[in-house]
Tab-separated table of C-alpha atoms in Angstrom:
chain	number	residue	atom	x	y	z
A	14	MET	CA	-1.092	58.347	44.350
A	15	PRO	CA	-4.936	56.900	43.598
A	16	ALA	CA	-3.769	56.399	40.184
A	17	ILE	CA	-0.516	54.132	41.344
A	18	ALA	CA	-3.099	52.084	43.612
A	19	GLY	CA	-5.857	51.095	40.576
A	20	TRP	CA	-2.188	49.203	38.731
A	21	LEU	CA	-1.095	48.075	42.500
A	22	PHE	CA	-4.743	46.526	43.051
A	23	ALA	CA	-4.674	44.888	39.347
A	24	ASP	CA	-1.219	43.583	40.084
A	25	LEU	CA	-2.289	41.913	43.439
A	26	LEU	CA	-4.923	40.246	42.363
A	27	LEU	CA	-3.313	38.788	39.042
A	28	ALA	CA	-0.500	37.154	41.621
A	29	PHE	CA	-3.512	36.108	43.385
A	30	SER	CA	-4.979	34.160	40.330
A	31	ILE	CA	-1.693	32.405	39.347
A	32	VAL	CA	-0.924	31.217	42.416
A	33	VAL	CA	-4.574	29.794	43.234
A	34	LEU	CA	-3.890	28.086	39.549
A	35	GLY	CA	-0.851	26.901	40.125
A	36	THR	CA	-1.521	25.276	43.206
A	37	GLN	CA	-4.805	22.858	41.888
A	38	GLU	CA	-4.417	19.516	41.149
A	39	PRO	CA	-4.060	18.131	37.390
A	40	PRO	CA	-7.232	16.312	36.237
A	41	PRO	CA	-6.450	12.841	36.260
A	42	LEU	CA	-5.080	10.923	33.293
A	43	PRO	CA	-7.497	8.119	31.518
A	44	VAL	CA	-6.991	4.986	32.312
A	45	VAL	CA	-6.158	2.816	29.207
A	46	GLU	CA	-7.194	-0.983	29.235
A	47	PRO	CA	-4.981	-3.089	27.586
A	48	THR	CA	-7.132	-4.796	24.559
A	49	VAL	CA	-6.610	-8.803	24.543
A	50	SER	CA	-5.826	-9.960	20.789
A	51	PRO	CA	-8.097	-13.371	20.563
A	52	SER	CA	-4.845	-15.120	18.231
A	53	LEU	CA	-1.687	-16.330	20.025
A	54	ASN	CA	-0.106	-15.392	16.740
A	55	PRO	CA	-1.017	-12.052	15.472
A	56	LYS	CA	-0.304	-11.957	11.627
A	57	PRO	CA	2.126	-8.414	10.950
A	58	THR	CA	0.285	-6.462	9.055
A	59	ARG	CA	1.672	-5.186	5.745
A	60	LEU	CA	1.533	-1.466	5.815
A	61	ALA	CA	3.864	-0.045	2.853
A	62	LEU	CA	4.803	-0.588	-0.575
A	63	GLU	CA	8.042	-0.189	-2.068
A	64	ARG	CA	8.746	2.934	-4.099
A	65	ARG	CA	10.493	0.627	-6.925
A	66	TYR	CA	7.944	-1.637	-8.701
A	67	ILE	CA	9.567	-4.685	-11.264
A	68	LYS	CA	8.779	-4.465	-14.872
A	69	VAL	CA	7.929	-7.520	-16.835
A	70	SER	CA	7.199	-7.642	-20.568
A	71	LEU	CA	6.128	-10.244	-22.588
A	72	ARG	CA	4.103	-10.844	-25.680
A	73	VAL	CA	0.750	-12.932	-25.565
A	74	ASP	CA	-1.417	-14.062	-28.539
A	75	PRO	CA	-4.989	-12.378	-27.567
A	76	ARG	CA	-6.612	-15.049	-29.520
A	77	LYS	CA	-4.954	-17.964	-27.719
A	78	GLY	CA	-6.325	-19.953	-24.938
A	79	SER	CA	-5.601	-18.993	-21.024
A	80	ARG	CA	-3.653	-22.068	-20.898
A	81	SER	CA	-0.983	-20.119	-22.971
A	82	ALA	CA	-1.181	-17.458	-21.645
A	83	ILE	CA	-0.191	-18.634	-18.118
A	84	GLY	CA	2.250	-20.474	-19.150
A	85	ALA	CA	3.702	-17.142	-20.561
A	86	LEU	CA	3.205	-15.301	-17.594
A	87	ARG	CA	4.985	-18.020	-15.288
A	88	ARG	CA	7.966	-18.094	-17.457
A	89	ALA	CA	8.281	-13.972	-17.383
A	90	ILE	CA	7.957	-14.302	-13.996
A	91	LYS	CA	10.461	-16.617	-13.270
A	92	SER	CA	12.774	-14.932	-14.902
A	93	HIS	CA	12.799	-12.013	-12.299
A	94	PRO	CA	14.156	-13.504	-9.268
A	95	GLU	CA	13.794	-10.735	-7.296
A	96	LEU	CA	9.890	-11.724	-7.380
A	97	LYS	CA	10.634	-14.971	-5.493
A	98	ASP	CA	8.873	-15.687	-2.038
A	99	ARG	CA	7.770	-12.136	-2.037
A	100	THR	CA	4.013	-10.647	-2.257
A	101	ALA	CA	2.832	-8.300	-4.312
A	102	GLY	CA	0.311	-5.224	-3.517
A	103	ILE	CA	-0.503	-3.435	-6.149
A	104	VAL	CA	0.025	-4.602	-10.364
A	105	LEU	CA	-0.488	-2.564	-13.139
A	106	THR	CA	-1.296	-3.797	-16.499
A	107	PHE	CA	-1.433	-2.702	-19.785
A	108	GLY	CA	-2.118	-4.260	-22.951
A	109	ALA	CA	-1.717	-3.350	-26.468
A	110	VAL	CA	-4.769	-5.377	-28.489
A	111	VAL	CA	-6.618	-3.418	-31.792
A	112	SER	CA	-9.602	-4.066	-30.053
A	113	GLY	CA	-9.104	-2.190	-26.841
A	114	GLY	CA	-5.605	-2.709	-24.149
A	115	GLU	CA	-8.134	-2.490	-21.268
A	116	ASP	CA	-10.083	-5.214	-21.522
A	117	PHE	CA	-6.790	-7.174	-23.001
A	118	ALA	CA	-4.931	-6.469	-19.605
A	119	LYS	CA	-7.965	-6.954	-17.574
A	120	SER	CA	-8.154	-10.740	-19.263
A	121	VAL	CA	-4.297	-10.676	-18.011
A	122	ASN	CA	-4.928	-9.613	-14.858
A	123	LYS	CA	-7.578	-12.371	-14.045
A	124	LEU	CA	-5.242	-15.435	-14.410
A	125	LEU	CA	-2.438	-13.597	-12.037
A	126	PRO	CA	-3.508	-15.744	-9.007
A	127	ARG	CA	-3.553	-18.768	-11.307
A	128	VAL	CA	0.089	-17.539	-12.515
A	129	ASP	CA	1.643	-17.530	-8.881
A	130	ARG	CA	-1.108	-18.135	-5.818
A	131	GLU	CA	2.157	-16.749	-3.270
A	132	LEU	CA	3.047	-13.627	-4.918
A	133	PHE	CA	-0.373	-12.539	-6.584
A	134	ARG	CA	-2.386	-13.155	-3.435
A	135	ASP	CA	-5.144	-10.452	-2.550
A	136	VAL	CA	-3.363	-7.898	-5.341
A	137	ALA	CA	-4.985	-4.935	-6.337
A	138	THR	CA	-4.877	-4.470	-10.210
A	139	ARG	CA	-5.276	-1.745	-12.295
A	140	ASP	CA	-5.729	-1.941	-16.196
A	141	PHE	CA	-4.238	0.109	-19.080
A	142	GLN	CA	-3.949	0.703	-22.703
A	143	LEU	CA	-0.630	0.194	-24.215
A	144	ILE	CA	0.309	2.910	-26.744
A	145	GLY	CA	2.735	2.327	-29.091
A	146	GLY	CA	2.685	-1.894	-28.737
A	147	THR	CA	2.488	-4.436	-30.970
A	148	ASP	CA	-0.741	-6.476	-30.947
A	149	GLY	CA	-0.597	-9.319	-27.725
A	150	ALA	CA	2.025	-6.984	-25.654
A	151	VAL	CA	2.030	-7.053	-21.941
A	152	GLU	CA	3.980	-4.758	-19.289
A	153	LEU	CA	3.326	-5.825	-15.944
A	154	GLN	CA	4.458	-2.943	-13.530
A	155	ILE	CA	4.572	-4.714	-9.871
A	156	TYR	CA	4.751	-3.170	-6.985
A	157	LEU	CA	5.957	-5.279	-3.708
A	158	PHE	CA	5.169	-4.811	-0.483
A	159	PHE	CA	8.802	-3.645	1.988
A	160	ASN	CA	9.944	-6.308	2.985
A	161	LYS	CA	11.784	-5.651	6.479
């Protein structure tokens, strides 16, 4: 009998603690103040890039000036109608010249805003060496922002 009394006391203590915990008020939820945007027409943010890229290949004479390169880039971009009225997020540029393709790709990337201001607005670029390409070959891999 005395052993059962100990277990009975423990069970009653557990039952009372469950009742006490169950009757307490929950803590109040935090109140979040709504924030007011200073702009009446907030600009939608672009959050994602499309998985597929558009590949633009062309040949540019690295010894000629930037005017001929800009013209060649414009013609190559216009030959891809899927780039019309879109915005690029990232452009990977592969350049092939004997003296170093990365520097050539970098010089091509500097011309991109002059080629199409809307397409290459605030674009991130990366420069690479095009392995196996002939002198002056350029390949652009253009990743576009997701279009709803």
